[in-house]
């Protein structure tokens, strides 16, 4: 019986080594490739221009708010309590407007970034798939991380979801 278990272990080792050698794995410097693509360089430049313009708008409004704050602070002793209260409300509204501008600029930037990078990522993924199939690679891994960029073979996701009872 002991010989049979040793034989079984030896056979399993040989089979697993054979299976590991059968898979062709390649690596890819994804960021290096992306940064070399002219489309990405143009998208980066366009996004920087967009961001700079939005930041300039916000800075202009913030500077105007700072000037008002300084003016109102200097004039406060000469004004009535009602006037000062109205000025405080005006400054609070201005601060809220600046925050809303900032939030909107951030959302607009993310949307613009997604729209700009989506076709670039699709193009890269299509080329990676084509290269993987042409060279017989089962897996292509990002050289800078452990994430898979392309994989071939069976996907265990549906079986795992079924086993967990999720759709």
mmCIF file of C-alpha atoms in Angstrom, residues 2 13 16 20 25 40 44 74 82 95 98 152:
data_model
loop_
_atom_site.group_PDB
_atom_site.id
_atom_site.type_symbol
_atom_site.label_atom_id
_atom_site.label_comp_id
_atom_site.label_asym_id
_atom_site.label_seq_id
_atom_site.Cartn_x
_atom_site.Cartn_y
_atom_site.Cartn_z
ATOM 1 C CA UNK A 2 2.846 2.376 0.857
ATOM 2 C CA UNK A 13 4.235 15.251 -9.762
ATOM 3 C CA UNK A 16 1.607 18.526 -12.782
ATOM 4 C CA UNK A 20 2.830 23.505 -16.103
ATOM 5 C CA UNK A 25 2.906 32.383 -20.197
ATOM 6 C CA UNK A 40 -2.659 57.985 -24.926
ATOM 7 C CA UNK A 44 -3.186 62.842 -21.509
ATOM 8 C CA UNK A 74 -11.975 95.071 7.383
ATOM 9 C CA UNK A 82 -27.599 92.589 10.183
ATOM 10 C CA UNK A 95 -17.917 78.955 -0.527
ATOM 11 C CA UNK A 98 -16.825 76.961 -5.118
ATOM 12 C CA UNK A 152 -7.370 31.432 -22.279
#
